[in-house]
mmCIF file of C-alpha atoms in Angstrom:
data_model
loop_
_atom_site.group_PDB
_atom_site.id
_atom_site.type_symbol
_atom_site.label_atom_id
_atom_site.label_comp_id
_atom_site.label_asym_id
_atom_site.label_seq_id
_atom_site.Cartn_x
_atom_site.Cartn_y
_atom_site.Cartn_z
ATOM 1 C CA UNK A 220 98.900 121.403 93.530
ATOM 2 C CA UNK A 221 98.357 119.903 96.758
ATOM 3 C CA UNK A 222 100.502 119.256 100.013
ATOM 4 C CA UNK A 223 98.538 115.810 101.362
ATOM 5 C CA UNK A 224 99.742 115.864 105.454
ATOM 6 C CA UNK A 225 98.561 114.543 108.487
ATOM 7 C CA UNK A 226 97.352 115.977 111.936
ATOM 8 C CA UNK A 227 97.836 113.511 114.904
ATOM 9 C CA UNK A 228 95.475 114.484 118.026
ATOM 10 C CA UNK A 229 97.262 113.364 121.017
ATOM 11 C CA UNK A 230 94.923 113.715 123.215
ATOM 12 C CA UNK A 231 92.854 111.327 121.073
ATOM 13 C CA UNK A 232 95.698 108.288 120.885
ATOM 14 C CA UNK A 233 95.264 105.492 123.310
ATOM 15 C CA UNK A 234 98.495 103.458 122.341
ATOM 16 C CA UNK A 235 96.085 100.469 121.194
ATOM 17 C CA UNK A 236 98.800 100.102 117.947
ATOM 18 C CA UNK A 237 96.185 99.749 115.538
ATOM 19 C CA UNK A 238 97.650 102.139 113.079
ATOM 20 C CA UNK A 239 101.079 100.054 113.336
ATOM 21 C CA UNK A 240 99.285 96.664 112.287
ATOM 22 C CA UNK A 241 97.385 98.078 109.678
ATOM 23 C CA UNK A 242 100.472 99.756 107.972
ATOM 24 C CA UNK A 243 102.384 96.563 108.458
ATOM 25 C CA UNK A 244 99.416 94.581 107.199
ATOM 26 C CA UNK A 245 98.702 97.124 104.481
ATOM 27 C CA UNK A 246 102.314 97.397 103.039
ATOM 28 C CA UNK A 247 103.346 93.966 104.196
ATOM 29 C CA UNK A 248 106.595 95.501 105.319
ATOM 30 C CA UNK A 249 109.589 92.565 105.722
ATOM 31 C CA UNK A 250 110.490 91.513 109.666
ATOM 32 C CA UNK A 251 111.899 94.549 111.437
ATOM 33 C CA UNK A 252 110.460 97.146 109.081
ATOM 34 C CA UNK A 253 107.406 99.485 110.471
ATOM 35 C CA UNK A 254 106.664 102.614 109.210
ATOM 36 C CA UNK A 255 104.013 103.709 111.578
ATOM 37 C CA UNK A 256 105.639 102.698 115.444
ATOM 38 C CA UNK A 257 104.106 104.276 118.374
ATOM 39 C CA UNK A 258 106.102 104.808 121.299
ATOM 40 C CA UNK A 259 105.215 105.236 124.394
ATOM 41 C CA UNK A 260 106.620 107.084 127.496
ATOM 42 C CA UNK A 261 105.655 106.648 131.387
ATOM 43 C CA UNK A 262 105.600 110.043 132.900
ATOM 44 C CA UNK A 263 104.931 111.139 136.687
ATOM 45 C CA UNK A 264 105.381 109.383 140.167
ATOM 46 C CA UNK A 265 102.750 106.835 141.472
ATOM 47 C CA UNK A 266 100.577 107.941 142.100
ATOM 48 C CA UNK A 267 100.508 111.239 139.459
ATOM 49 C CA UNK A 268 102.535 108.576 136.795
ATOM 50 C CA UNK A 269 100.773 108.009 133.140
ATOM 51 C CA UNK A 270 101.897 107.070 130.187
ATOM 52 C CA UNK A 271 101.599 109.357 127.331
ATOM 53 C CA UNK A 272 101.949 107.602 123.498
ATOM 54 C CA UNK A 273 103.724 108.997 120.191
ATOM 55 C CA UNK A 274 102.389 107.693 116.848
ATOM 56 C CA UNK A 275 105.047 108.423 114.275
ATOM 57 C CA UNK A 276 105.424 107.876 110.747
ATOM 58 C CA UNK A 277 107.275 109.426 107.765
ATOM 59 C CA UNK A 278 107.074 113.405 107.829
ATOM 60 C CA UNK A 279 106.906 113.952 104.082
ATOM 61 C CA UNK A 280 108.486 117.259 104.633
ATOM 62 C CA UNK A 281 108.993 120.148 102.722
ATOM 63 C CA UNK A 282 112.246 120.281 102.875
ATOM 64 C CA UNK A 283 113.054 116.234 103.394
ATOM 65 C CA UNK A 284 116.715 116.494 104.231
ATOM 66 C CA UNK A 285 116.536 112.454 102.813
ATOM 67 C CA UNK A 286 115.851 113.507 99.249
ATOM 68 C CA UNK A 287 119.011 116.188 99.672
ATOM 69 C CA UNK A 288 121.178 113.239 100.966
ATOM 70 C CA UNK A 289 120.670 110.780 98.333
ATOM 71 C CA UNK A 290 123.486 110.171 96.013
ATOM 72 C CA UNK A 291 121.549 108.788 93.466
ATOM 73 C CA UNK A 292 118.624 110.828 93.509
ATOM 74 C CA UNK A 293 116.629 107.684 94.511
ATOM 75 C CA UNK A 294 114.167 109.995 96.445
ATOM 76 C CA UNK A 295 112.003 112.028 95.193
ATOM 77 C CA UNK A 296 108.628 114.570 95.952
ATOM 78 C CA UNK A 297 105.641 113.723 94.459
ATOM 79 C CA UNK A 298 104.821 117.409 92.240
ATOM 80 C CA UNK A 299 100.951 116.775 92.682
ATOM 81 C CA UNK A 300 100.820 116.515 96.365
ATOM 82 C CA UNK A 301 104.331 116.630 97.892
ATOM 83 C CA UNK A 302 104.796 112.777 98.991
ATOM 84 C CA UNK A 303 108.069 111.840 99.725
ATOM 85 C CA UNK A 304 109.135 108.265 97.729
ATOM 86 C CA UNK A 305 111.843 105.939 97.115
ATOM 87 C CA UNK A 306 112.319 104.779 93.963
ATOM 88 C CA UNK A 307 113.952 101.338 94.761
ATOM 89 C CA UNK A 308 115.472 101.159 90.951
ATOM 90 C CA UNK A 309 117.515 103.787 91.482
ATOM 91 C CA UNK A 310 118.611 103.208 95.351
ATOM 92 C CA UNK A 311 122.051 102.113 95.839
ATOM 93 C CA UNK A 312 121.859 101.483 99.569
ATOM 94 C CA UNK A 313 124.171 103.784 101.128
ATOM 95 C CA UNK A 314 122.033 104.369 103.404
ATOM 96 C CA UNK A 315 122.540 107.806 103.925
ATOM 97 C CA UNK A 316 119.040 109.069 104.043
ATOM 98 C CA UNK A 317 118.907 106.927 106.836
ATOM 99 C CA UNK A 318 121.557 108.667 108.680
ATOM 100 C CA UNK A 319 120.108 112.013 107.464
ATOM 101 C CA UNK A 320 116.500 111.740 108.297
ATOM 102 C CA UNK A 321 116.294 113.467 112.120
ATOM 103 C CA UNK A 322 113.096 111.469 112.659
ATOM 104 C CA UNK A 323 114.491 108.069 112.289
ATOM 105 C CA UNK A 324 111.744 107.190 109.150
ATOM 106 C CA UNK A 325 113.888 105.506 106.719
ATOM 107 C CA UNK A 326 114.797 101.454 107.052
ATOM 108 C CA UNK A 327 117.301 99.395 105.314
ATOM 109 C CA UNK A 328 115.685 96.510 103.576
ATOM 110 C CA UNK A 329 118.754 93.591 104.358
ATOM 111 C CA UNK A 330 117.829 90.741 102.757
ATOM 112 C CA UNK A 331 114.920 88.419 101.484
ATOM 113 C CA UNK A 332 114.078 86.597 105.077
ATOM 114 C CA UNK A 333 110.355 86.180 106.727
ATOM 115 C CA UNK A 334 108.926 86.231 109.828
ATOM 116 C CA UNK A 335 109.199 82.562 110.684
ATOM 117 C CA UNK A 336 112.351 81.938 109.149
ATOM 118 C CA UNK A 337 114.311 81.600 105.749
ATOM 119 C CA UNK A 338 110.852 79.692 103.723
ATOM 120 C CA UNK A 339 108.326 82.695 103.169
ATOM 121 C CA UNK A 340 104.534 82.077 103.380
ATOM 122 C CA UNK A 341 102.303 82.732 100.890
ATOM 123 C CA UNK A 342 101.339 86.139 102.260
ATOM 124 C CA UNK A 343 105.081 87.218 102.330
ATOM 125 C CA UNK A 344 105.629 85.398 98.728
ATOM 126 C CA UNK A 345 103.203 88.014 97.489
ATOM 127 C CA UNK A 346 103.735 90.730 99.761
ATOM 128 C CA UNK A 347 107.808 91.054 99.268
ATOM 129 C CA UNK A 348 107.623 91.069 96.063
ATOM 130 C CA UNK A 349 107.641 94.644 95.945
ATOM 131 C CA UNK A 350 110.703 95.394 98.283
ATOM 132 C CA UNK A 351 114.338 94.881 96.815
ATOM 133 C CA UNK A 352 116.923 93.907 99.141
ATOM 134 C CA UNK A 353 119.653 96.050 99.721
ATOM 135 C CA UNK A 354 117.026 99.253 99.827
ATOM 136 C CA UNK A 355 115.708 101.835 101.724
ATOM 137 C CA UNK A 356 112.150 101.149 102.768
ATOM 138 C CA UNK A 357 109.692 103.857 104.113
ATOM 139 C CA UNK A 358 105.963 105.318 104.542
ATOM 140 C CA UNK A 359 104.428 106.538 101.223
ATOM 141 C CA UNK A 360 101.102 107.669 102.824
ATOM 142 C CA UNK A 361 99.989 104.817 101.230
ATOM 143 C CA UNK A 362 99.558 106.284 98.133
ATOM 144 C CA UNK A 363 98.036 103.367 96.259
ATOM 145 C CA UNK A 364 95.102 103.838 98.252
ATOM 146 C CA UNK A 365 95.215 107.869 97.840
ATOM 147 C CA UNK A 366 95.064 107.833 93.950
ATOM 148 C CA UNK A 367 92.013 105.717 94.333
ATOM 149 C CA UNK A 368 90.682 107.938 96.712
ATOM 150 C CA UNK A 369 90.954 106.615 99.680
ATOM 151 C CA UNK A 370 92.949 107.042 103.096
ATOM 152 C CA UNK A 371 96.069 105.479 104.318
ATOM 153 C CA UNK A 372 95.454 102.333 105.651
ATOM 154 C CA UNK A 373 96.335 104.072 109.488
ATOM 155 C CA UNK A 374 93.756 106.792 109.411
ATOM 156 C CA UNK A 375 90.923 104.540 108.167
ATOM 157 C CA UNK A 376 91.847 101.883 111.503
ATOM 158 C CA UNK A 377 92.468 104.105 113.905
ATOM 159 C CA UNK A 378 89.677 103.904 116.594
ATOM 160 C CA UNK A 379 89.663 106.731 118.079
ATOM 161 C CA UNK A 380 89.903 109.606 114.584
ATOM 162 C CA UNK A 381 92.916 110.599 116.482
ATOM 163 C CA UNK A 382 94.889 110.434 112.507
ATOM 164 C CA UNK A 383 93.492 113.070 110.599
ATOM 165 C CA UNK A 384 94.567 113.237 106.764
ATOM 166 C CA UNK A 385 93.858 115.542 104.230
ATOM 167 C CA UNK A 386 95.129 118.601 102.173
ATOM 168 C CA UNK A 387 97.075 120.914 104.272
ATOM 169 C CA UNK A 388 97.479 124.189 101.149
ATOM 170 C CA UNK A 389 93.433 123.892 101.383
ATOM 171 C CA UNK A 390 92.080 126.019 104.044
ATOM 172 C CA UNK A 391 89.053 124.627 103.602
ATOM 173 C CA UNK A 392 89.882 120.950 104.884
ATOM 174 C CA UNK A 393 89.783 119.764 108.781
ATOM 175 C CA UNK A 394 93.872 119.186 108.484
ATOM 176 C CA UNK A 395 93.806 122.859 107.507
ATOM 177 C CA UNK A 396 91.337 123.953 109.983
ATOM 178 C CA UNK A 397 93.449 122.454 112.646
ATOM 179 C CA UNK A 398 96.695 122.995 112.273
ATOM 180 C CA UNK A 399 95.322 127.133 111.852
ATOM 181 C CA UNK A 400 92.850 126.814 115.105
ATOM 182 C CA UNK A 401 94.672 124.649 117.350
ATOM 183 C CA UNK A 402 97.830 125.632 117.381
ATOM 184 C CA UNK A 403 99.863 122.473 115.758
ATOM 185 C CA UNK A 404 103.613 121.247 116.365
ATOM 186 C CA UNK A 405 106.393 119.755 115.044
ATOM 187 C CA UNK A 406 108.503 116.945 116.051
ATOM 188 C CA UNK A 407 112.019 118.170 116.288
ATOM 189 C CA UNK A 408 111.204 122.061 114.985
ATOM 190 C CA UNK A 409 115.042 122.767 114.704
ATOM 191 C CA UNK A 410 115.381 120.481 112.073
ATOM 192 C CA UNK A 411 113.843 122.686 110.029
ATOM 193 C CA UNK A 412 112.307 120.335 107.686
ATOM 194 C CA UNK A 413 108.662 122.262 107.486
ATOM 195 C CA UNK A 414 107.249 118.415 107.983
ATOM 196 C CA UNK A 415 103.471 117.982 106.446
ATOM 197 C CA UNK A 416 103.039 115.619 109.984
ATOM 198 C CA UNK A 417 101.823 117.859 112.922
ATOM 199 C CA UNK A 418 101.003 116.950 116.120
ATOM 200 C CA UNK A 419 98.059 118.484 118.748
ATOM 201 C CA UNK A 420 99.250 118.884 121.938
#
């Protein structure tokens, strides 16, 4: 069994918000929706002041207080590599793995609307065709793309490597390696959620 996780460098991260297109493009995610947002914080006086950026996605933790808050048992943990999913079938929209996730992950999936309006393009046609209204929406890794054997669609853009992905229970891999060698974080440690996303200062 494998824990699949991510390592986010940064040092590396220039803000550019590749990784956010590329989910959104990726997953076409309806208006509103993003699972990979960077935010960004200016820090410092002029003329110290610089602004530092925070890519953020879905934790996929170990102990995902989402899946524990879910009346209907609508989320679940992948047993082969630990992904956290919502099985939209099963959701019922309370939306309280929204109010229990302490990273802010999870989005409520309102209604059938696009980006320009009530009339869909064809891209959207397509695209939402997968999303049910009156659902919680969030990052899967993309694991479509992992059980062919690729990466998620924000590692593979990112310019500057600064997403690395990979089995974290293999000590053998680079996500391994460095969250061992150079000393990897948490966001929000006293959640205790053990999250498989770790940051390098």
């Amino acid at each position: 069994m494998a824990r699949l996780g991510m390592i986010i460098d940064l040092a590396r991260c220039v803000g550019c918000d590749a990784c956010t297109i590329a989910c959104k493009a990726e997953n076409a995610t309806p208006p509103g929706i993003y699972y990979a947002p960077v935010f960004r914080k200016e820090v410092g006086k002029f003329p110290q002041a610089k602004v530092m950026f925070l890519p953020t996605l879905c934790m996929h933790c170990v102990d995902a207080p989402c899946l524990k808050a879910c009346p209907t048992k609508a989320i679940s943990k992948r047993e082969k590599d630990g992904v956290v999913l919502v099985d939209q079938d099963k959701c019922c929209g309370s939306k309280a793995c929204i109010a229990a996730c302490p990273y802010g992950a999870l989005h409520f999936y309102e209604e059938e609307k696009g980006h320009y309006g009530d009339a869909l393009t064809p891209p959207e046609e397509c695209g939402f065709t997968k999303y049910t209204p009156g659902t919680a929406q969030k990052c899967t890794f993309c694991v479509h793309r992992v059980d062919k054997g690729l990466e998620p669609a924000c590692v593979t853009t990112c310019p500057t490597r600064c997403r690395i992905f990979g089995d974290l229970d293999d000590p053998k891999s680079e996500v391994s390696k460095l969250m061992r060698e150079r000393n990897s974080i948490a966001l929000r440690p006293e959640a205790g959620t053990n999250p498989s996303v770790r940051y390098l200062p």
